[in-house]
């Protein structure tokens, strides 16, 4: 991480080239840590149209610490190079970010056929779309850590869906579960 580059064990290292992945999620001070260690070239990879830094302290955010260095550079006139073609997602999945964040300009480097789901008995709501929304009306509560939420009903529903996918022939490495809750 950017902060990790400031570890005392690295005090004798000079980083002439610095590449910061997900640079839009790092606050300016975080991004500066590896840069001040002798950088001659800096590459920042990220997307300022999506998730920015998460700053829990309202006072720090109000003081301007919720902005990334990436975003500040854009605001001061630096033009980012944006990739135009995505190769990861099924075209049905890339449609939303393309239209929402990029005025419909994101192109697909893969076809729907190349991202076709395997034949399996899982009852997919819309077979030609590799996504669905499952409404879950559970109650949010604080996790034991006190710094995150959890929703037990949501977690139980996700467990049921994953179990059904496994029963239908998916392997664990083919399933990804993403939750915004650390406590979940």
CSV table of C-alpha atoms in Angstrom, one decimal:
chain,number,residue,atom,x,y,z
A,1,UNK,CA,0.0,0.0,0.0
A,2,UNK,CA,1.0,3.6,-0.2
A,3,UNK,CA,1.2,3.9,3.5
A,4,UNK,CA,3.2,0.7,3.7
A,5,UNK,CA,5.9,2.2,1.6
A,6,UNK,CA,6.6,4.5,4.5
A,7,UNK,CA,7.4,1.6,6.8
A,8,UNK,CA,10.7,2.2,8.8
A,9,UNK,CA,12.1,-1.0,7.4
A,10,UNK,CA,12.1,0.6,4.0
A,11,UNK,CA,13.8,3.8,5.1
A,12,UNK,CA,16.9,3.1,3.0
A,13,UNK,CA,14.9,2.4,-0.2
A,14,UNK,CA,14.4,5.1,-2.9
A,15,UNK,CA,11.6,4.4,-5.4
A,16,UNK,CA,12.5,6.0,-8.7
A,17,UNK,CA,9.4,4.7,-10.4
A,18,UNK,CA,6.2,4.5,-8.5
A,19,UNK,CA,3.0,2.9,-9.8
A,20,UNK,CA,-0.1,3.5,-7.7
A,21,UNK,CA,-2.9,1.1,-8.5
A,22,UNK,CA,-6.4,2.3,-7.5
A,23,UNK,CA,-4.9,5.7,-7.1
A,24,UNK,CA,-8.3,7.4,-6.9
A,25,UNK,CA,-9.0,5.5,-3.7
A,26,UNK,CA,-6.0,6.9,-1.9
A,27,UNK,CA,-6.1,10.3,-0.2
A,28,UNK,CA,-3.5,12.8,-1.2
A,29,UNK,CA,-1.3,12.3,1.8
A,30,UNK,CA,-1.4,8.5,1.3
A,31,UNK,CA,-0.4,8.9,-2.3
A,32,UNK,CA,2.5,11.2,-1.4
A,33,UNK,CA,4.2,8.7,0.8
A,34,UNK,CA,5.8,6.6,-1.9
A,35,UNK,CA,6.3,9.7,-4.2
A,36,UNK,CA,8.5,11.6,-1.7
A,37,UNK,CA,10.8,8.6,-1.5
A,38,UNK,CA,12.8,9.8,-4.6
A,39,UNK,CA,10.2,9.2,-7.4
A,40,UNK,CA,11.3,10.4,-10.9
A,41,UNK,CA,8.4,8.8,-12.6
A,42,UNK,CA,4.9,8.3,-11.3
A,43,UNK,CA,2.0,6.3,-12.9
A,44,UNK,CA,-1.4,6.5,-11.3
A,45,UNK,CA,-4.0,3.9,-12.3
A,46,UNK,CA,-7.6,4.5,-11.3
A,47,UNK,CA,-10.9,5.9,-12.2
A,48,UNK,CA,-12.0,9.2,-10.8
A,49,UNK,CA,-15.6,8.6,-12.0
A,50,UNK,CA,-16.0,5.8,-9.5
A,51,UNK,CA,-15.0,5.1,-5.9
A,52,UNK,CA,-12.9,7.8,-4.2
A,53,UNK,CA,-11.0,7.7,-0.9
A,54,UNK,CA,-13.0,6.5,2.1
A,55,UNK,CA,-12.4,9.0,4.9
A,56,UNK,CA,-14.3,8.1,8.1
A,57,UNK,CA,-13.4,11.3,10.0
A,58,UNK,CA,-15.9,14.1,9.1
A,59,UNK,CA,-13.4,16.7,10.2
A,60,UNK,CA,-10.7,15.4,8.0
A,61,UNK,CA,-13.1,15.2,5.0
A,62,UNK,CA,-14.2,18.7,5.6
A,63,UNK,CA,-10.5,19.8,5.6
A,64,UNK,CA,-10.2,18.4,2.1
A,65,UNK,CA,-8.6,15.0,2.8
A,66,UNK,CA,-11.3,13.1,1.0
A,67,UNK,CA,-9.8,14.1,-2.4
A,68,UNK,CA,-7.3,11.9,-4.2
A,69,UNK,CA,-4.1,13.2,-5.7
A,70,UNK,CA,-5.4,11.7,-9.0
A,71,UNK,CA,-8.6,13.9,-8.8
A,72,UNK,CA,-6.6,17.0,-7.8
A,73,UNK,CA,-4.3,16.6,-10.8
A,74,UNK,CA,-7.4,16.4,-13.1
A,75,UNK,CA,-8.8,19.5,-11.5
A,76,UNK,CA,-5.6,21.3,-12.2
A,77,UNK,CA,-5.7,20.4,-15.9
A,78,UNK,CA,-3.8,17.1,-16.2
A,79,UNK,CA,-5.7,15.0,-18.7
A,80,UNK,CA,-5.8,11.3,-17.8
A,81,UNK,CA,-5.5,8.6,-20.4
A,82,UNK,CA,-8.6,6.5,-20.3
A,83,UNK,CA,-8.9,3.0,-21.6
A,84,UNK,CA,-11.7,2.8,-24.1
A,85,UNK,CA,-12.1,-1.0,-24.4
A,86,UNK,CA,-12.9,-3.4,-21.6
A,87,UNK,CA,-12.1,-7.1,-21.8
A,88,UNK,CA,-13.4,-8.4,-18.4
A,89,UNK,CA,-17.1,-8.2,-18.4
A,90,UNK,CA,-20.0,-9.6,-20.3
A,91,UNK,CA,-21.4,-6.8,-22.5
A,92,UNK,CA,-24.6,-6.8,-20.5
A,93,UNK,CA,-22.6,-6.0,-17.3
A,94,UNK,CA,-20.5,-3.2,-18.9
A,95,UNK,CA,-23.6,-1.4,-20.2
A,96,UNK,CA,-24.4,0.2,-16.9
A,97,UNK,CA,-20.9,1.7,-16.1
A,98,UNK,CA,-20.5,2.7,-19.8
A,99,UNK,CA,-23.8,4.7,-19.8
A,100,UNK,CA,-23.6,6.0,-16.2
A,101,UNK,CA,-20.0,7.1,-16.0
A,102,UNK,CA,-18.7,7.3,-19.6
A,103,UNK,CA,-21.5,8.7,-21.7
A,104,UNK,CA,-21.9,5.3,-23.4
A,105,UNK,CA,-18.3,5.4,-24.8
A,106,UNK,CA,-16.9,2.3,-23.2
A,107,UNK,CA,-16.5,-0.4,-25.8
A,108,UNK,CA,-16.4,-4.2,-25.3
A,109,UNK,CA,-13.4,-6.2,-26.4
A,110,UNK,CA,-15.4,-9.4,-25.7
A,111,UNK,CA,-18.7,-10.7,-27.0
A,112,UNK,CA,-21.6,-12.0,-25.1
A,113,UNK,CA,-20.8,-15.4,-26.7
A,114,UNK,CA,-17.3,-15.3,-25.3
A,115,UNK,CA,-18.7,-14.7,-21.8
A,116,UNK,CA,-21.5,-17.2,-22.1
A,117,UNK,CA,-22.3,-19.0,-18.8
A,118,UNK,CA,-21.9,-22.7,-18.7
A,119,UNK,CA,-25.0,-24.9,-19.0
A,120,UNK,CA,-26.2,-25.7,-15.6
A,121,UNK,CA,-29.5,-26.3,-13.9
A,122,UNK,CA,-29.5,-23.0,-11.9
A,123,UNK,CA,-32.7,-21.1,-12.5
A,124,UNK,CA,-31.3,-17.8,-13.8
A,125,UNK,CA,-34.0,-15.2,-14.0
A,126,UNK,CA,-33.0,-13.8,-17.5
A,127,UNK,CA,-30.8,-16.4,-19.1
A,128,UNK,CA,-29.1,-14.0,-21.6
A,129,UNK,CA,-28.0,-11.6,-18.8
A,130,UNK,CA,-25.3,-12.8,-16.3
A,131,UNK,CA,-26.7,-10.9,-13.4
A,132,UNK,CA,-29.8,-10.5,-11.3
A,133,UNK,CA,-30.9,-8.5,-8.3
A,134,UNK,CA,-32.3,-10.3,-5.3
A,135,UNK,CA,-34.4,-8.2,-3.0
A,136,UNK,CA,-33.6,-8.9,0.6
A,137,UNK,CA,-35.4,-7.0,3.3
A,138,UNK,CA,-33.4,-7.8,6.4
A,139,UNK,CA,-32.4,-5.4,9.2
A,140,UNK,CA,-29.0,-3.8,9.3
A,141,UNK,CA,-27.2,-4.0,12.7
A,142,UNK,CA,-23.8,-3.1,13.9
A,143,UNK,CA,-21.2,-5.8,13.7
A,144,UNK,CA,-19.3,-6.9,16.8
A,145,UNK,CA,-16.3,-4.7,15.7
A,146,UNK,CA,-18.6,-1.6,16.0
A,147,UNK,CA,-17.1,-0.2,12.8
A,148,UNK,CA,-19.3,-2.0,10.3
A,149,UNK,CA,-22.8,-3.1,9.6
A,150,UNK,CA,-24.1,-6.6,8.9
A,151,UNK,CA,-27.4,-7.9,7.7
A,152,UNK,CA,-28.1,-11.4,8.7
A,153,UNK,CA,-31.0,-11.9,6.3
A,154,UNK,CA,-28.9,-10.8,3.4
A,155,UNK,CA,-26.0,-13.0,4.4
A,156,UNK,CA,-28.4,-16.0,4.7
A,157,UNK,CA,-29.8,-15.3,1.3
A,158,UNK,CA,-26.4,-15.1,-0.3
A,159,UNK,CA,-25.4,-18.4,1.4
A,160,UNK,CA,-28.5,-20.0,-0.1
A,161,UNK,CA,-27.7,-18.7,-3.6
A,162,UNK,CA,-24.0,-19.8,-3.4
A,163,UNK,CA,-25.1,-23.2,-2.1
A,164,UNK,CA,-27.4,-23.6,-5.0
A,165,UNK,CA,-24.7,-22.6,-7.5
A,166,UNK,CA,-22.4,-25.1,-6.0
A,167,UNK,CA,-25.1,-27.8,-6.1
A,168,UNK,CA,-25.6,-27.0,-9.8
A,169,UNK,CA,-22.0,-27.5,-10.7
A,170,UNK,CA,-20.1,-24.3,-10.1
A,171,UNK,CA,-16.8,-24.6,-8.4
A,172,UNK,CA,-15.9,-22.2,-5.5
A,173,UNK,CA,-13.3,-20.4,-7.7
A,174,UNK,CA,-16.1,-19.4,-10.1
A,175,UNK,CA,-18.1,-17.6,-7.5
A,176,UNK,CA,-17.4,-14.2,-6.2
A,177,UNK,CA,-19.4,-12.5,-3.4
A,178,UNK,CA,-18.9,-8.8,-2.8
A,179,UNK,CA,-20.4,-7.0,0.1
A,180,UNK,CA,-19.8,-3.4,1.3
A,181,UNK,CA,-19.9,-4.6,4.9
A,182,UNK,CA,-16.7,-5.6,6.6
A,183,UNK,CA,-18.8,-7.2,9.3
A,184,UNK,CA,-20.6,-9.5,6.8
